[in-house]
Amino acid sequence: MKQEATQAIVSVKKETTSAISEEISVLKEMIEQMSSGYQANEYPAGIDELSKELGGHGVTDAIRYRLMKKLMEQFVLTDEQPSSMSKNETWREQLKELLLNELQPYPIKAISFDKQVLQLVGPTGVGKTTTIAKLAAEATLKKQLKVALITTDTYRIAAVEQLKTYAKILELPLEVAYTVDDLQKAKEKFKEYDLIMIDSAGRNFTDKAYVEELSKVIDFQAEATTCLVLSLTSKYEDMKKIIEQFSLVQMEQVIFTKLDETASLGALLNIPLEKKLGIAYISNGQNVPDDLFTPTASFIVEQVLRGSKHD
Ligand SMILES: Nc1nc2c(ncn2[C@@H]2O[C@H](COP(=O)(O)OP(=O)(O)OP(=O)(O)O)[C@@H](O)[C@H]2O)c(=O)[nH]1
Ligand SMILES: [Mg+2]
């Protein structure tokens, strides 16, 4: 009991500390911006509109301040502009260029399937199982890989049935792992396969003891690719909490789902630029296997800076 209480305090403390450090970074950006000689309300109207457009998508204040500051310094104050374009059009294009540059360090590309294990983790109902089915179809049909499926989501009977249905349609073997021991056995059984895809229940990966036990069976670093699945319909504040909850597992990329259900796409920028995670796929519907694609940085930039004429 005492240990649980201590753990709870430690985790609350951790959350508070990270919230404070984020606040500090926003403040730092704002101070920097003020000391640079101009303020948000002093932007030329066109720049202010671009900032608001990003804000409308839920792009964070800190990112917007940084971008607008760069835009002002690099382009506006130097008044660089091709004569054939209006200022506003030029600034939009220059902001796109800046954003492409900002996104460059983060892997916005498909999973290479070069590691034998691919596990999708994430909160309840985001689309993990559906995405596994889509990816299994891609790996089998397009890449001609020998794919096997394992599910560790045994909390709901329906969850197992759902994956069984996809396994049957795609003619792939499926093992249901109730324990880490079962998982070990299933992995052994599928050792000759090119790709073993593991579907999980959201809660698995937030349990430290489970993740530790699991890491004895799967070498997360050497043999597994782990992707966090996030729904674009979630608020960014909630996504940040989810990322923290799943911080026990190392991952480089997220998969976004439910693009078809929202017009607010700030997370496509916030997650790479603030959380330093790349994007492997975007799911835009319930159809297996069609509604899944790999975005490019240009696609993301175009989505968040489409301007009102496309709305
Ligand atoms: N509109 C839309 N619905 C989706 C998308 N991806 C998945 N869904 C739907 O979201 C619901 C939940 O999908 P699942 O794949 O079962 O989600 P999950 O993360 O495995 O859920 P749990 O196993 O319960 O944690 C299903 O009705 C899916 O068809 C998407 O990109 N767009
Ligand atoms: Mg599921």
XYZ file of N, CA, C and O in Angstrom, residues 67-210:
576
model
N 7.878 29.940 -35.099
C 7.774 30.042 -36.552
C 7.621 31.484 -37.024
O 8.269 31.924 -37.966
N 6.748 32.208 -36.331
C 6.486 33.587 -36.756
C 7.728 34.449 -36.567
O 8.032 35.315 -37.375
N 8.464 34.152 -35.497
C 9.691 34.893 -35.249
C 10.676 34.661 -36.407
O 11.243 35.605 -36.968
N 10.811 33.391 -36.778
C 11.726 33.064 -37.880
C 11.259 33.697 -39.177
O 12.058 34.205 -39.960
N 9.975 33.635 -39.391
C 9.412 34.191 -40.626
C 9.688 35.695 -40.702
O 10.099 36.211 -41.751
N 9.479 36.367 -39.567
C 9.738 37.808 -39.515
C 11.206 38.088 -39.818
O 11.534 38.931 -40.641
N 12.069 37.357 -39.105
C 13.503 37.640 -39.232
C 14.045 37.313 -40.620
O 14.780 38.079 -41.214
N 13.631 36.159 -41.114
C 14.228 35.701 -42.377
C 13.634 36.378 -43.603
O 14.315 36.607 -44.571
N 12.340 36.645 -43.542
C 11.692 37.095 -44.772
C 11.045 38.476 -44.691
O 11.224 39.297 -45.557
N 10.284 38.679 -43.591
C 9.487 39.897 -43.570
C 10.360 41.129 -43.399
O 10.252 42.089 -44.156
N 11.277 41.063 -42.406
C 12.100 42.237 -42.137
C 13.058 42.523 -43.284
O 13.444 43.643 -43.533
N 13.427 41.434 -43.999
C 14.317 41.647 -45.148
C 13.515 41.932 -46.424
O 14.071 42.238 -47.459
N 12.186 41.746 -46.281
C 11.259 42.055 -47.363
C 11.607 41.377 -48.686
O 11.570 41.974 -49.752
N 11.970 40.109 -48.553
C 12.312 39.318 -49.736
C 11.028 38.856 -50.384
O 10.235 38.182 -49.751
N 10.791 39.215 -51.591
C 9.570 38.693 -52.209
C 9.610 38.812 -53.728
O 9.983 39.861 -54.266
N 9.251 37.710 -54.390
C 9.193 37.802 -55.841
C 8.064 38.753 -56.247
O 6.999 38.751 -55.627
N 8.282 39.569 -57.225
C 7.341 40.642 -57.537
C 5.990 40.136 -58.043
O 4.973 40.789 -57.909
N 5.973 38.896 -58.567
C 4.724 38.400 -59.133
C 3.708 37.982 -58.056
O 2.553 37.736 -58.359
N 4.141 37.868 -56.825
C 3.230 37.379 -55.788
C 2.859 38.473 -54.812
O 3.651 39.374 -54.553
N 1.653 38.354 -54.220
C 1.291 39.300 -53.174
C 2.093 38.929 -51.922
O 2.586 37.807 -51.803
N 2.206 39.889 -51.028
C 2.985 39.635 -49.814
C 2.432 38.436 -49.056
O 3.173 37.556 -48.631
N 1.119 38.417 -48.901
C 0.517 37.339 -48.117
C 0.794 35.968 -48.716
O 1.086 35.018 -48.006
N 0.679 35.896 -50.044
C 0.965 34.625 -50.723
C 2.414 34.222 -50.495
O 2.714 33.066 -50.247
N 3.313 35.215 -50.599
C 4.738 34.933 -50.436
C 5.007 34.414 -49.027
O 5.713 33.435 -48.844
N 4.421 35.096 -48.030
C 4.660 34.661 -46.654
C 4.149 33.250 -46.419
O 4.775 32.466 -45.733
N 2.992 32.941 -47.010
C 2.456 31.573 -46.856
C 3.456 30.557 -47.425
O 3.771 29.558 -46.786
N 3.970 30.857 -48.608
C 4.935 29.935 -49.225
C 6.211 29.847 -48.392
O 6.796 28.786 -48.237
N 6.631 31.001 -47.848
C 7.854 30.987 -47.045
C 7.658 30.218 -45.733
O 8.557 29.518 -45.264
N 6.464 30.346 -45.171
C 6.170 29.594 -43.950
C 6.167 28.091 -44.244
O 6.671 27.286 -43.453
N 5.632 27.724 -45.395
C 5.635 26.302 -45.772
C 7.070 25.781 -45.850
O 7.386 24.694 -45.370
N 7.907 26.600 -46.453
C 9.315 26.216 -46.597
C 9.975 26.049 -45.224
O 10.682 25.079 -44.973
N 9.696 27.022 -44.347
C 10.233 26.950 -42.986
C 9.794 25.669 -42.295
O 10.584 24.985 -41.645
N 8.511 25.354 -42.455
C 7.966 24.174 -41.793
C 8.578 22.884 -42.328
O 8.877 21.968 -41.559
N 8.774 22.841 -43.628
C 9.400 21.647 -44.208
C 10.780 21.438 -43.601
O 11.170 20.326 -43.269
N 11.455 22.539 -43.412
C 12.771 22.500 -42.809
C 12.720 22.025 -41.358
O 13.524 21.208 -40.922
N 11.731 22.537 -40.628
C 11.572 22.175 -39.216
C 11.251 20.687 -39.046
O 11.631 20.058 -38.074
N 10.503 20.160 -40.022
C 10.065 18.762 -39.899
C 11.159 17.772 -40.308
O 11.069 16.586 -40.013
N 12.147 18.307 -40.981
C 13.162 17.429 -41.575
C 13.820 16.403 -40.627
O 14.031 15.261 -41.027
N 14.124 16.775 -39.380
C 14.808 15.795 -38.536
C 13.968 14.580 -38.126
O 14.518 13.612 -37.604
N 12.674 14.627 -38.348
C 11.830 13.563 -37.808
C 11.389 12.601 -38.912
O 11.022 13.041 -40.004
N 11.439 11.285 -38.602
C 11.119 10.313 -39.659
C 9.636 10.320 -40.041
O 8.795 9.807 -39.314
N 9.343 10.947 -41.178
C 7.972 10.924 -41.694
C 8.023 9.989 -42.886
O 8.243 10.397 -44.028
N 7.913 8.723 -42.593
C 8.081 7.703 -43.637
C 7.535 6.373 -43.137
O 7.408 6.147 -41.925
N 7.250 5.498 -44.097
C 6.658 4.203 -43.758
C 7.610 3.364 -42.915
O 8.829 3.559 -42.944
N 7.045 2.429 -42.187
C 7.862 1.470 -41.434
C 8.599 0.601 -42.458
O 8.019 0.205 -43.474
N 9.856 0.308 -42.168
C 10.622 -0.436 -43.178
C 10.405 -1.944 -43.086
O 10.784 -2.677 -43.988
N 9.779 -2.399 -42.026
C 9.564 -3.836 -41.780
C 10.882 -4.601 -41.712
O 10.936 -5.776 -42.024
N 11.959 -3.908 -41.349
C 13.236 -4.614 -41.288
C 13.456 -5.323 -39.952
O 14.342 -6.169 -39.832
N 12.627 -5.014 -38.975
C 12.734 -5.759 -37.718
C 11.615 -6.791 -37.681
O 10.541 -6.556 -38.245
N 11.875 -7.900 -37.002
C 10.913 -9.003 -37.107
C 9.597 -8.731 -36.371
O 8.543 -9.204 -36.777
N 9.675 -7.951 -35.301
C 8.462 -7.719 -34.513
C 7.960 -6.292 -34.716
O 8.738 -5.340 -34.683
N 6.670 -6.180 -34.956
C 6.063 -4.844 -35.032
C 4.912 -4.811 -34.045
O 3.979 -5.615 -34.127
N 5.012 -3.924 -33.058
C 3.901 -3.859 -32.116
C 3.272 -2.474 -32.114
O 3.954 -1.462 -32.155
N 1.961 -2.490 -32.106
C 1.227 -1.231 -32.041
C 0.676 -1.087 -30.629
O 0.050 -2.006 -30.106
N 0.946 0.053 -30.049
C 0.456 0.322 -28.700
C -0.366 1.608 -28.753
O -0.273 2.377 -29.709
N -1.152 1.819 -27.729
C -1.941 3.047 -27.718
C -3.201 2.879 -26.896
O -3.551 1.759 -26.529
N -3.888 3.976 -26.633
C -5.071 3.909 -25.787
C -6.240 3.174 -26.452
O -6.208 2.899 -27.655
N -7.236 2.906 -25.667
C -8.406 2.152 -26.116
C -9.137 2.830 -27.276
O -9.350 4.041 -27.247
N -9.473 2.038 -28.252
C -10.384 2.502 -29.303
C -9.803 3.422 -30.363
O -10.542 3.957 -31.175
N -8.485 3.596 -30.383
C -7.910 4.523 -31.374
C -7.822 3.912 -32.775
O -7.696 4.635 -33.765
N -7.849 2.583 -32.834
C -7.762 1.930 -34.152
C -6.544 1.030 -34.300
O -6.095 0.782 -35.420
N -6.040 0.508 -33.194
C -4.842 -0.342 -33.253
C -5.095 -1.610 -34.071
O -4.335 -1.931 -34.980
N -6.173 -2.305 -33.741
C -6.432 -3.583 -34.401
C -6.719 -3.382 -35.889
O -6.193 -4.105 -36.740
N -7.512 -2.378 -36.200
C -7.815 -2.086 -37.603
C -6.527 -1.761 -38.359
O -6.325 -2.205 -39.491
N -5.645 -0.982 -37.724
C -4.394 -0.598 -38.384
C -3.478 -1.813 -38.563
O -2.811 -1.946 -39.588
N -3.468 -2.706 -37.571
C -2.679 -3.945 -37.709
C -3.153 -4.698 -38.945
O -2.342 -5.175 -39.753
N -4.471 -4.783 -39.109
C -5.014 -5.520 -40.259
C -4.575 -4.856 -41.565
O -4.161 -5.526 -42.514
N -4.627 -3.523 -41.597
C -4.220 -2.800 -42.815
C -2.736 -3.034 -43.112
O -2.349 -3.276 -44.253
N -1.928 -2.958 -42.057
C -0.481 -3.142 -42.255
C -0.143 -4.585 -42.609
O 0.770 -4.843 -43.391
N -0.879 -5.508 -42.010
C -0.640 -6.924 -42.317
C -0.953 -7.167 -43.797
O -0.213 -7.876 -44.483
N -2.015 -6.530 -44.284
C -2.374 -6.684 -45.696
C -1.270 -6.095 -46.573
O -0.842 -6.702 -47.556
N -0.792 -4.923 -46.183
C 0.273 -4.286 -46.976
C 1.533 -5.156 -47.008
O 2.120 -5.392 -48.068
N 1.924 -5.649 -45.831
C 3.154 -6.446 -45.755
C 3.015 -7.751 -46.538
O 3.954 -8.202 -47.182
N 1.835 -8.344 -46.471
C 1.627 -9.626 -47.151
C 1.465 -9.431 -48.660
O 2.168 -10.058 -49.446
N 0.536 -8.545 -49.024
C 0.175 -8.445 -50.437
C 1.173 -7.624 -51.245
O 1.550 -7.994 -52.335
N 1.603 -6.485 -50.683
C 2.496 -5.621 -51.469
C 3.955 -6.004 -51.316
O 4.725 -5.946 -52.248
N 4.330 -6.356 -50.085
C 5.759 -6.625 -49.853
C 6.084 -8.115 -49.881
O 7.237 -8.500 -49.682
N 5.051 -8.924 -50.056
C 5.244 -10.385 -50.096
C 6.003 -10.930 -48.873
O 6.814 -11.841 -48.988
N 5.722 -10.370 -47.713
C 6.367 -10.871 -46.503
C 5.505 -11.969 -45.888
O 4.282 -11.975 -46.041
N 6.193 -12.872 -45.181
C 5.465 -13.930 -44.473
C 5.109 -13.370 -43.094
O 5.991 -13.110 -42.272
N 3.820 -13.156 -42.900
C 3.375 -12.423 -41.699
C 2.592 -13.328 -40.745
O 1.781 -14.151 -41.181
N 2.848 -13.161 -39.460
C 2.055 -13.855 -38.440
C 1.532 -12.830 -37.440
O 2.141 -11.769 -37.268
N 0.416 -13.144 -36.827
C -0.188 -12.200 -35.878
C -0.249 -12.796 -34.471
O -0.484 -13.994 -34.307
N -0.041 -11.932 -33.504
C -0.244 -12.336 -32.097
C -1.087 -11.244 -31.452
O -0.859 -10.056 -31.699
N -2.049 -11.646 -30.648
C -2.731 -10.616 -29.868
C -2.533 -10.875 -28.373
O -2.595 -12.017 -27.917
N -2.242 -9.821 -27.672
C -2.129 -9.921 -26.215
C -3.331 -9.229 -25.576
O -3.406 -9.102 -24.372
N -4.246 -8.766 -26.443
C -5.441 -8.109 -25.912
C -6.497 -9.161 -25.632
O -7.314 -9.503 -26.488
N -6.455 -9.705 -24.420
C -7.381 -10.783 -24.084
C -8.402 -10.311 -23.048
O -9.108 -11.095 -22.446
N -8.446 -9.001 -22.854
C -9.393 -8.466 -21.857
C -10.823 -8.552 -22.384
O -11.760 -8.705 -21.626
N -10.951 -8.425 -23.700
C -12.296 -8.482 -24.275
C -12.345 -9.610 -25.290
O -11.456 -9.737 -26.134
N -13.396 -10.421 -25.220
C -13.534 -11.516 -26.185
C -13.625 -10.938 -27.592
O -13.013 -11.419 -28.527
N -14.342 -9.843 -27.710
C -14.546 -9.229 -29.031
C -13.228 -8.828 -29.680
O -13.094 -8.869 -30.901
N -12.252 -8.449 -28.842
C -10.963 -8.004 -29.382
C -10.271 -9.151 -30.104
O -9.723 -8.984 -31.195
N -10.295 -10.339 -29.481
C -9.668 -11.505 -30.096
C -10.423 -11.868 -31.378
O -9.821 -12.120 -32.423
N -11.739 -11.866 -31.285
C -12.572 -12.221 -32.449
C -12.309 -11.292 -33.628
O -12.249 -11.702 -34.773
N -12.156 -10.005 -33.315
C -11.906 -8.991 -34.353
C -10.633 -9.328 -35.135
O -10.626 -9.358 -36.365
N -9.561 -9.632 -34.413
C -8.304 -9.932 -35.100
C -8.385 -11.285 -35.808
O -7.817 -11.462 -36.882
N -9.115 -12.237 -35.184
C -9.292 -13.560 -35.809
C -9.952 -13.414 -37.173
O -9.575 -14.081 -38.130
N -10.922 -12.529 -37.252
C -11.631 -12.316 -38.520
C -10.667 -11.821 -39.585
O -10.637 -12.330 -40.704
N -9.854 -10.825 -39.213
C -8.885 -10.308 -40.183
C -7.863 -11.381 -40.562
O -7.479 -11.498 -41.724
N -7.422 -12.151 -39.567
C -6.427 -13.198 -39.830
C -6.986 -14.196 -40.844
O -6.286 -14.641 -41.757
N -8.261 -14.516 -40.673
C -8.914 -15.477 -41.562
C -8.986 -14.925 -42.991
O -8.612 -15.594 -43.951
N -9.427 -13.673 -43.093
C -9.553 -13.052 -44.422
C -8.193 -13.012 -45.120
O -8.068 -13.301 -46.300
N -7.176 -12.648 -44.362
C -5.837 -12.500 -44.957
C -5.056 -13.820 -44.978
O -3.917 -13.866 -45.429
N -5.689 -14.853 -44.438
C -5.061 -16.182 -44.348
C -3.721 -16.131 -43.625
O -2.697 -16.597 -44.119
N -3.742 -15.529 -42.462
C -2.519 -15.415 -41.658
C -2.705 -16.186 -40.345
O -3.801 -16.197 -39.789
N -1.626 -16.795 -39.847
C -1.758 -17.489 -38.562
C -1.866 -16.481 -37.412
O -1.260 -15.415 -37.471
N -2.641 -16.852 -36.416
C -2.818 -15.960 -35.254
C -2.683 -16.770 -33.972
O -3.239 -17.850 -33.848
N -1.932 -16.232 -33.030
C -1.864 -16.838 -31.700
C -2.394 -15.841 -30.695
O -2.135 -14.641 -30.801
N -3.116 -16.352 -29.713
C -3.629 -15.493 -28.644
C -2.744 -15.716 -27.418
O -2.576 -16.843 -26.965
N -2.137 -14.644 -26.945
C -1.223 -14.777 -25.798
C -1.868 -14.182 -24.545
O -2.060 -12.975 -24.466
N -2.185 -15.071 -23.605
C -2.819 -14.598 -22.363
C -1.768 -14.123 -21.358
O -2.054 -13.318 -20.492
N -0.566 -14.673 -21.494
C 0.509 -14.292 -20.560
C 1.771 -13.996 -21.372
O 1.838 -14.307 -22.565
N 2.754 -13.444 -20.687
C 4.028 -13.182 -21.365
C 4.668 -14.502 -21.795
O 5.334 -14.584 -22.826
N 4.403 -15.525 -20.991
C 4.894 -16.864 -21.315
C 4.310 -17.357 -22.641
O 5.022 -17.897 -23.498
N 3.005 -17.159 -22.799
C 2.342 -17.522 -24.065
C 2.975 -16.764 -25.226
O 3.155 -17.297 -26.313
N 3.286 -15.512 -24.965
C 3.848 -14.663 -26.012
C 5.202 -15.211 -26.452
O 5.510 -15.277 -27.646
N 5.967 -15.613 -25.464
C 7.277 -16.216 -25.734
C 7.112 -17.426 -26.652
O 7.826 -17.574 -27.640
N 6.127 -18.284 -26.308
C 5.887 -19.509 -27.086
C 5.424 -19.171 -28.505
O 5.883 -19.775 -29.480
N 4.538 -18.185 -28.604
C 4.015 -17.808 -29.922
C 5.147 -17.263 -30.790
O 5.257 -17.558 -31.980
N 6.001 -16.481 -30.155
C 7.119 -15.879 -30.886
C 8.065 -16.975 -31.393
O 8.567 -16.920 -32.516
N 8.263 -17.966 -30.561
C 9.109 -19.104 -30.913
C 8.488 -19.856 -32.108
O 9.164 -20.188 -33.068
N 7.172 -20.029 -32.020
C 6.447 -20.742 -33.077
C 6.594 -20.021 -34.422
O 6.682 -20.652 -35.469
N 6.629 -18.695 -34.353
C 6.670 -17.901 -35.590
C 8.095 -17.453 -35.953
O 8.273 -16.510 -36.717
N 9.081 -18.131 -35.392
C 10.448 -17.609 -35.577
C 10.912 -17.584 -37.038
O 11.783 -16.804 -37.396
N 10.293 -18.401 -37.875
C 10.683 -18.411 -39.286
C 9.986 -17.318 -40.104
O 10.244 -17.165 -41.291
N 9.075 -16.617 -39.493
C 8.303 -15.605 -40.235
C 9.103 -14.311 -40.406
O 9.953 -13.980 -39.577
N 8.793 -13.578 -41.482
C 9.493 -12.306 -41.714
C 9.021 -11.249 -40.728
O 9.784 -10.377 -40.317
N 7.735 -11.314 -40.422
C 7.151 -10.239 -39.622
C 6.111 -10.804 -38.648
O 5.195 -11.524 -39.061
N 6.291 -10.456 -37.379
C 5.303 -10.855 -36.369
C 4.659 -9.572 -35.863
O 5.341 -8.692 -35.330
N 3.367 -9.457 -36.088
C 2.685 -8.232 -35.652
C 1.936 -8.500 -34.358
O 1.170 -9.460 -34.265
N 2.160 -7.634 -33.386
C 1.527 -7.851 -32.079
C 0.503 -6.757 -31.796
O 0.825 -5.565 -31.772
N -0.721 -7.208 -31.596
C -1.806 -6.290 -31.224
C -1.894 -6.318 -29.698
O -1.758 -7.367 -29.077
N -2.099 -5.152 -29.124
C -2.097 -5.124 -27.657
C -3.298 -4.359 -27.134
O -3.939 -3.613 -27.869
N -3.552 -4.556 -25.866
C -4.584 -3.750 -25.213
C -3.904 -2.496 -24.695
O -2.741 -2.541 -24.305
N -4.615 -1.395 -24.727
C -4.036 -0.130 -24.303
C -3.326 -0.210 -22.971
O -2.207 0.261 -22.817
N -3.967 -0.908 -22.027
C -3.437 -0.847 -20.665
C -2.108 -1.591 -20.475
O -1.347 -1.280 -19.584
N -1.820 -2.597 -21.335
C -0.587 -3.369 -21.178
C 0.646 -2.516 -20.954
O 1.405 -2.727 -20.019
N 0.805 -1.558 -21.845
C 2.086 -0.860 -21.901
C 2.219 0.287 -20.909
O 3.233 0.962 -20.865
N 1.178 0.505 -20.117
C 1.295 1.527 -19.081
C 1.660 0.864 -17.750
O 1.866 1.521 -16.757
N 1.766 -0.462 -17.772
C 2.082 -1.204 -16.552
C 3.575 -1.561 -16.563
O 4.034 -2.358 -17.370
N 4.295 -0.927 -15.635
C 5.752 -1.063 -15.644
C 6.194 -2.525 -15.499
O 7.085 -2.986 -16.207
N 5.523 -3.246 -14.583
C 5.914 -4.641 -14.335
C 5.722 -5.469 -15.614
O 6.571 -6.285 -15.970
N 4.622 -5.204 -16.335
C 4.345 -5.943 -17.574
C 5.418 -5.648 -18.617
O 5.959 -6.553 -19.253
